[in-house]
Amino acid sequence: MIEVQNVSKRFGSFTALHDVSFRVEAGEVYGLLGENGAGKTTLMRMMATILRPTQGEIEIEGFSVTKEPEVVRRRIGILFGGDVGLYSRLTARENIAYFGSLYGLQKAQIAARIEHLSRVFEMEPFLDRPVGPFSRGMRQKVAIARTLVHDPAVILLDEPTTGLDVTAANLFRRMIRMLQEEGKTILFSSHNMTEIDKLCKRIALVHRGRLHYAGSVDGLRERYGMHDLDELFMAVVEGSDR
Ligand SMILES: Nc1ncnc2c1ncn2[C@@H]1O[C@H](COP(=O)(O)OP(=O)(O)OP(=O)(O)O)[C@@H](O)[C@H]1O
Ligand SMILES: [Mg+2]
């Protein structure tokens, strides 16, 4: 469960987020939709305890990100899109194991988790090869496995499919559905409504730091009487700019 309560974030005199509230239920794949600069990454960094809200509160599984950051960190896994920052000379297994050791997991626990993750994500063929020459898709698998090594209940995915080709993006969506079947709570950000619609029934739509909608995609379609997703996005954003 992720609860965002009246969160604002200022950087100096610039307000990146204004009084944002929404709630992601346990076991849900929830979409965070917004254009460049909307505040998606800032919001996720606050959830991950990397940044502090200027105002308001965020709770992960009932724990405050400001009052109990260590407890929160053990319960979340975060994956930022773009360059995922693997150590190219280390093998896939070593990259994942390194993260496990940072979380204080024991060797046997790490080995068992890697076994499980490499089976689920079909990484066996390249698990013991250095990641340097890996394709984007292979890297993304290693990166998500690394994000999940400590078996977090809540997974934050910041634009994870941006830059992936159709095959890799499809595979990534399949991985997310598998995680949902395991009962994980997943927040998935994208600037692309179509992408969000493939995975998420409910979304928060953020535009220039303000929440414009939180609720079901179907509810949004009903409210505006439109089906086309890009038109819907524009309708929500323009409707509230007026
Ligand atoms: N550390 C910072 N200092 C100053 N301004 C910041 C900082 N981090 C983010 N911002 C500003 O806050 C706003 C929101 O940025 P953020 O990265 O959260 O947007 P985003 O929705 O993730 O965008 P994108 O789709 O481009 O990744 C932007 O105007 C950005 O310039
Ligand atoms: Mg971002």
CSV table of C-alpha atoms and ligand atoms in Angstrom, one decimal:
chain,number,residue,atom,x,y,z
A,1,MET,CA,0.0,0.0,0.0
A,2,ILE,CA,1.2,3.5,-0.9
A,3,GLU,CA,-0.5,6.5,0.6
A,4,VAL,CA,0.4,10.0,-0.6
A,5,GLN,CA,-1.2,12.6,1.6
A,6,ASN,CA,-1.2,16.3,0.6
A,7,VAL,CA,2.4,16.2,-0.6
A,8,SER,CA,4.2,19.3,-1.8
A,9,LYS,CA,7.8,19.5,-2.9
A,10,ARG,CA,9.7,22.7,-3.3
A,11,PHE,CA,13.2,23.1,-4.7
A,12,GLY,CA,14.2,26.6,-3.6
A,13,SER,CA,11.5,28.9,-4.8
A,14,PHE,CA,10.2,26.4,-7.5
A,15,THR,CA,7.3,24.2,-6.5
A,16,ALA,CA,7.7,20.9,-8.3
A,17,LEU,CA,4.6,19.3,-6.6
A,18,HIS,CA,1.5,21.0,-5.2
A,19,ASP,CA,-0.6,19.2,-2.6
A,20,VAL,CA,-0.8,15.8,-4.3
A,21,SER,CA,-2.8,13.0,-2.7
A,22,PHE,CA,-3.7,9.5,-3.9
A,23,ARG,CA,-3.6,5.9,-2.7
A,24,VAL,CA,-2.3,2.7,-4.2
A,25,GLU,CA,-3.9,-0.4,-2.7
A,26,ALA,CA,-2.0,-3.5,-1.9
A,27,GLY,CA,-1.6,-5.9,-4.9
A,28,GLU,CA,-2.5,-3.2,-7.4
A,29,VAL,CA,-0.5,-2.1,-10.5
A,30,TYR,CA,-1.1,1.6,-10.5
A,31,GLY,CA,-0.1,4.1,-13.1
A,32,LEU,CA,1.5,7.5,-12.6
A,33,LEU,CA,1.0,9.4,-15.7
A,34,GLY,CA,2.5,12.8,-16.6
A,35,GLU,CA,4.5,14.6,-19.3
A,36,ASN,CA,8.1,15.6,-19.0
A,37,GLY,CA,8.7,17.6,-15.8
A,38,ALA,CA,5.3,16.7,-14.3
A,39,GLY,CA,6.9,15.6,-11.1
A,40,LYS,CA,6.8,11.7,-11.5
A,41,THR,CA,10.4,11.1,-10.6
A,42,THR,CA,10.3,13.6,-7.7
A,43,LEU,CA,7.3,11.8,-6.3
A,44,MET,CA,9.0,8.4,-6.6
A,45,ARG,CA,12.2,9.7,-5.0
A,46,MET,CA,10.2,10.8,-2.0
A,47,MET,CA,8.5,7.4,-1.8
A,48,ALA,CA,12.0,5.8,-1.9
A,49,THR,CA,13.2,8.1,0.9
A,50,ILE,CA,15.8,9.7,-1.3
A,51,LEU,CA,14.0,13.1,-1.1
A,52,ARG,CA,11.9,14.5,1.7
A,53,PRO,CA,8.5,16.1,1.1
A,54,THR,CA,8.4,19.8,1.9
A,55,GLN,CA,4.8,19.3,3.1
A,56,GLY,CA,2.5,16.3,3.6
A,57,GLU,CA,3.2,12.7,4.3
A,58,ILE,CA,3.8,9.5,2.4
A,59,GLU,CA,3.3,6.0,3.9
A,60,ILE,CA,4.5,2.8,2.5
A,61,GLU,CA,2.8,-0.3,4.0
A,62,GLY,CA,1.7,2.1,6.8
A,63,PHE,CA,5.3,3.3,7.5
A,64,SER,CA,6.2,7.0,7.2
A,65,VAL,CA,8.9,7.8,4.7
A,66,THR,CA,10.2,10.5,6.9
A,67,LYS,CA,9.8,8.9,10.4
A,68,GLU,CA,10.8,5.4,9.5
A,69,PRO,CA,12.9,5.6,6.4
A,70,GLU,CA,14.9,2.4,7.1
A,71,VAL,CA,11.8,0.3,7.5
A,72,VAL,CA,10.4,1.8,4.3
A,73,ARG,CA,13.7,1.1,2.4
A,74,ARG,CA,13.4,-2.6,3.2
A,75,ARG,CA,9.9,-2.8,1.8
A,76,ILE,CA,10.5,-1.1,-1.5
A,77,GLY,CA,12.3,-1.8,-4.7
A,78,ILE,CA,12.9,1.0,-7.1
A,79,LEU,CA,13.9,0.9,-10.8
A,80,PHE,CA,14.6,4.1,-12.7
A,81,GLY,CA,14.4,3.9,-16.5
A,82,GLY,CA,17.2,4.8,-18.8
A,83,ASP,CA,20.7,3.7,-17.9
A,84,VAL,CA,20.2,1.2,-15.1
A,85,GLY,CA,23.8,1.5,-13.8
A,86,LEU,CA,25.0,-2.1,-13.8
A,87,TYR,CA,28.7,-2.9,-13.2
A,88,SER,CA,29.8,-4.0,-16.7
A,89,ARG,CA,32.7,-6.2,-15.6
A,90,LEU,CA,30.6,-8.1,-13.1
A,91,THR,CA,28.3,-11.0,-14.2
A,92,ALA,CA,24.5,-10.7,-13.9
A,93,ARG,CA,24.6,-12.9,-10.8
A,94,GLU,CA,27.3,-10.8,-9.2
A,95,ASN,CA,25.4,-7.6,-9.9
A,96,ILE,CA,22.3,-8.9,-8.2
A,97,ALA,CA,24.3,-10.5,-5.3
A,98,TYR,CA,26.0,-7.2,-4.7
A,99,PHE,CA,22.7,-5.5,-4.1
A,100,GLY,CA,21.6,-8.3,-1.9
A,101,SER,CA,24.6,-7.8,0.3
A,102,LEU,CA,23.9,-4.0,0.5
A,103,TYR,CA,20.5,-5.0,2.0
A,104,GLY,CA,22.3,-7.2,4.5
A,105,LEU,CA,21.0,-10.5,3.1
A,106,GLN,CA,22.9,-13.6,3.9
A,107,LYS,CA,24.8,-15.5,1.2
A,108,ALA,CA,22.3,-18.4,1.2
A,109,GLN,CA,19.3,-16.1,1.0
A,110,ILE,CA,20.9,-14.2,-1.9
A,111,ALA,CA,21.6,-17.5,-3.7
A,112,ALA,CA,18.0,-18.6,-3.3
A,113,ARG,CA,16.6,-15.3,-4.5
A,114,ILE,CA,18.8,-15.3,-7.6
A,115,GLU,CA,17.8,-18.9,-8.3
A,116,HIS,CA,14.1,-17.9,-8.1
A,117,LEU,CA,14.5,-14.6,-10.1
A,118,SER,CA,16.6,-16.1,-12.8
A,119,ARG,CA,14.0,-18.8,-13.3
A,120,VAL,CA,11.1,-16.4,-13.4
A,121,PHE,CA,12.8,-14.0,-15.7
A,122,GLU,CA,14.5,-16.6,-17.8
A,123,MET,CA,18.0,-15.4,-17.1
A,124,GLU,CA,19.8,-18.7,-16.8
A,125,PRO,CA,21.5,-18.6,-20.2
A,126,PHE,CA,23.4,-15.4,-19.3
A,127,LEU,CA,23.4,-15.4,-15.5
A,128,ASP,CA,27.2,-16.0,-15.2
A,129,ARG,CA,28.3,-13.7,-18.1
A,130,PRO,CA,29.7,-10.2,-17.6
A,131,VAL,CA,26.9,-7.7,-18.3
A,132,GLY,CA,29.1,-5.4,-20.4
A,133,PRO,CA,27.9,-6.6,-23.8
A,134,PHE,CA,24.3,-7.3,-22.8
A,135,SER,CA,21.4,-5.9,-24.9
A,136,ARG,CA,19.0,-3.4,-23.4
A,137,GLY,CA,16.4,-6.1,-22.8
A,138,MET,CA,18.9,-8.3,-21.0
A,139,ARG,CA,20.1,-5.4,-18.9
A,140,GLN,CA,16.6,-4.6,-17.9
A,141,LYS,CA,16.1,-8.1,-16.7
A,142,VAL,CA,19.2,-7.9,-14.5
A,143,ALA,CA,18.1,-4.5,-13.3
A,144,ILE,CA,14.7,-5.7,-12.3
A,145,ALA,CA,16.1,-8.8,-10.6
A,146,ARG,CA,18.4,-6.5,-8.6
A,147,THR,CA,15.5,-4.3,-7.6
A,148,LEU,CA,13.7,-7.4,-6.3
A,149,VAL,CA,16.5,-9.2,-4.6
A,150,HIS,CA,15.3,-8.3,-1.0
A,151,ASP,CA,11.7,-9.4,-2.0
A,152,PRO,CA,10.1,-6.0,-1.5
A,153,ALA,CA,6.3,-5.7,-1.2
A,154,VAL,CA,6.2,-2.4,-3.0
A,155,ILE,CA,7.9,-1.8,-6.4
A,156,LEU,CA,8.4,1.6,-7.9
A,157,LEU,CA,9.1,1.6,-11.6
A,158,ASP,CA,10.0,4.9,-13.1
A,159,GLU,CA,9.5,4.9,-16.9
A,160,PRO,CA,10.9,1.4,-17.1
A,161,THR,CA,9.8,0.8,-20.7
A,162,THR,CA,11.1,4.0,-22.1
A,163,GLY,CA,13.7,3.2,-24.7
A,164,LEU,CA,12.9,-0.5,-25.0
A,165,ASP,CA,11.8,-2.0,-28.3
A,166,VAL,CA,8.4,-3.7,-28.7
A,167,THR,CA,9.7,-7.1,-27.8
A,168,ALA,CA,11.6,-6.0,-24.7
A,169,ALA,CA,8.7,-3.8,-23.6
A,170,ASN,CA,6.3,-6.7,-24.0
A,171,LEU,CA,8.6,-8.9,-22.0
A,172,PHE,CA,8.8,-6.3,-19.3
A,173,ARG,CA,5.0,-6.0,-19.1
A,174,ARG,CA,4.9,-9.8,-18.7
A,175,MET,CA,7.3,-9.6,-15.9
A,176,ILE,CA,5.2,-6.9,-14.2
A,177,ARG,CA,2.1,-9.2,-14.5
A,178,MET,CA,4.1,-12.0,-12.9
A,179,LEU,CA,5.0,-9.7,-10.0
A,180,GLN,CA,1.3,-8.8,-9.6
A,181,GLU,CA,0.4,-12.5,-9.4
A,182,GLU,CA,2.9,-12.7,-6.5
A,183,GLY,CA,0.8,-10.0,-4.8
A,184,LYS,CA,3.2,-7.1,-5.2
A,185,THR,CA,2.1,-3.5,-5.1
A,186,ILE,CA,3.4,-1.7,-8.2
A,187,LEU,CA,3.6,1.9,-9.1
A,188,PHE,CA,4.5,2.4,-12.7
A,189,SER,CA,5.2,5.8,-14.2
A,190,SER,CA,5.1,6.8,-17.9
A,191,HIS,CA,4.4,9.8,-20.0
A,192,ASN,CA,2.5,7.5,-22.4
A,193,MET,CA,-1.2,6.9,-21.7
A,194,THR,CA,-1.3,3.9,-24.0
A,195,GLU,CA,1.6,2.3,-22.1
A,196,ILE,CA,-0.2,2.9,-18.8
A,197,ASP,CA,-3.5,1.5,-20.1
A,198,LYS,CA,-1.9,-1.8,-21.0
A,199,LEU,CA,-1.0,-2.5,-17.3
A,200,CYS,CA,-3.1,-0.3,-15.0
A,201,LYS,CA,-6.7,0.0,-14.2
A,202,ARG,CA,-6.2,3.0,-12.0
A,203,ILE,CA,-4.0,6.0,-12.5
A,204,ALA,CA,-2.9,9.3,-11.0
A,205,LEU,CA,-2.5,12.0,-13.7
A,206,VAL,CA,0.0,14.7,-12.7
A,207,HIS,CA,0.6,17.8,-14.9
A,208,ARG,CA,3.0,20.5,-14.0
A,209,GLY,CA,3.2,19.3,-10.4
A,210,ARG,CA,-0.6,19.1,-9.8
A,211,LEU,CA,-2.8,16.1,-9.6
A,212,HIS,CA,-5.5,16.4,-12.2
A,213,TYR,CA,-7.1,13.0,-11.8
A,214,ALA,CA,-6.8,9.9,-9.5
A,215,GLY,CA,-9.1,6.9,-10.2
A,216,SER,CA,-9.9,4.4,-12.8
A,217,VAL,CA,-9.1,4.7,-16.5
A,218,ASP,CA,-12.6,3.6,-17.3
A,219,GLY,CA,-14.0,6.3,-15.0
A,220,LEU,CA,-12.0,8.8,-17.0
A,221,ARG,CA,-13.4,7.5,-20.3
A,222,GLU,CA,-16.9,7.7,-18.9
A,223,ARG,CA,-16.4,11.2,-17.5
A,224,TYR,CA,-15.2,12.6,-20.8
A,225,GLY,CA,-17.1,10.3,-23.1
A,226,MET,CA,-13.9,9.6,-25.1
A,227,HIS,CA,-12.1,6.4,-25.8
A,228,ASP,CA,-8.9,7.6,-27.4
A,229,LEU,CA,-6.2,7.9,-24.7
A,230,ASP,CA,-4.2,10.8,-26.0
A,231,GLU,CA,-7.4,12.8,-26.5
A,232,LEU,CA,-8.4,11.9,-22.9
A,233,PHE,CA,-5.1,13.1,-21.6
A,234,MET,CA,-5.5,16.4,-23.4
A,235,ALA,CA,-9.0,16.8,-22.2
A,236,VAL,CA,-8.1,16.3,-18.6
A,237,VAL,CA,-5.1,18.7,-18.8
A,238,GLU,CA,-6.8,21.4,-20.9
A,239,GLY,CA,-10.0,21.1,-18.9
A,240,SER,CA,-8.2,22.0,-15.7
A,241,ASP,CA,-5.9,24.7,-17.3
A,242,ARG,CA,-9.0,26.8,-18.1
B,1,LIG,N1,16.9,18.5,-7.5
B,1,LIG,C1,16.1,19.4,-8.1
B,1,LIG,N2,16.4,20.7,-8.0
B,1,LIG,C2,15.6,21.6,-8.7
B,1,LIG,N3,14.6,21.3,-9.5
B,1,LIG,C3,14.3,19.9,-9.6
B,1,LIG,C4,15.0,18.9,-9.0
B,1,LIG,N4,14.5,17.7,-9.3
B,1,LIG,C5,13.5,18.0,-10.1
B,1,LIG,N5,13.3,19.3,-10.3
B,1,LIG,C6,12.3,20.0,-11.1
B,1,LIG,O1,11.0,19.5,-10.7
B,1,LIG,C7,10.2,19.3,-11.9
B,1,LIG,C8,9.7,17.8,-11.9
B,1,LIG,O2,10.8,17.0,-12.3
B,1,LIG,P1,10.7,15.4,-12.4
B,1,LIG,O3,12.0,14.9,-12.7
B,1,LIG,O4,10.1,14.9,-11.1
B,1,LIG,O5,9.6,15.3,-13.6
B,1,LIG,P2,9.2,13.9,-14.3
B,1,LIG,O6,7.7,13.9,-14.4
B,1,LIG,O7,10.0,12.8,-13.8
B,1,LIG,O8,9.7,14.3,-15.8
B,1,LIG,P3,10.4,13.3,-17.0
B,1,LIG,O9,9.2,12.7,-17.7
B,1,LIG,O10,11.1,14.3,-17.8
B,1,LIG,O11,11.3,12.3,-16.3
B,1,LIG,C9,11.0,19.7,-13.1
B,1,LIG,O12,10.6,21.0,-13.4
B,1,LIG,C10,12.4,19.6,-12.6
B,1,LIG,O13,13.2,20.5,-13.3
B,2,MG,MG,11.2,11.4,-14.6
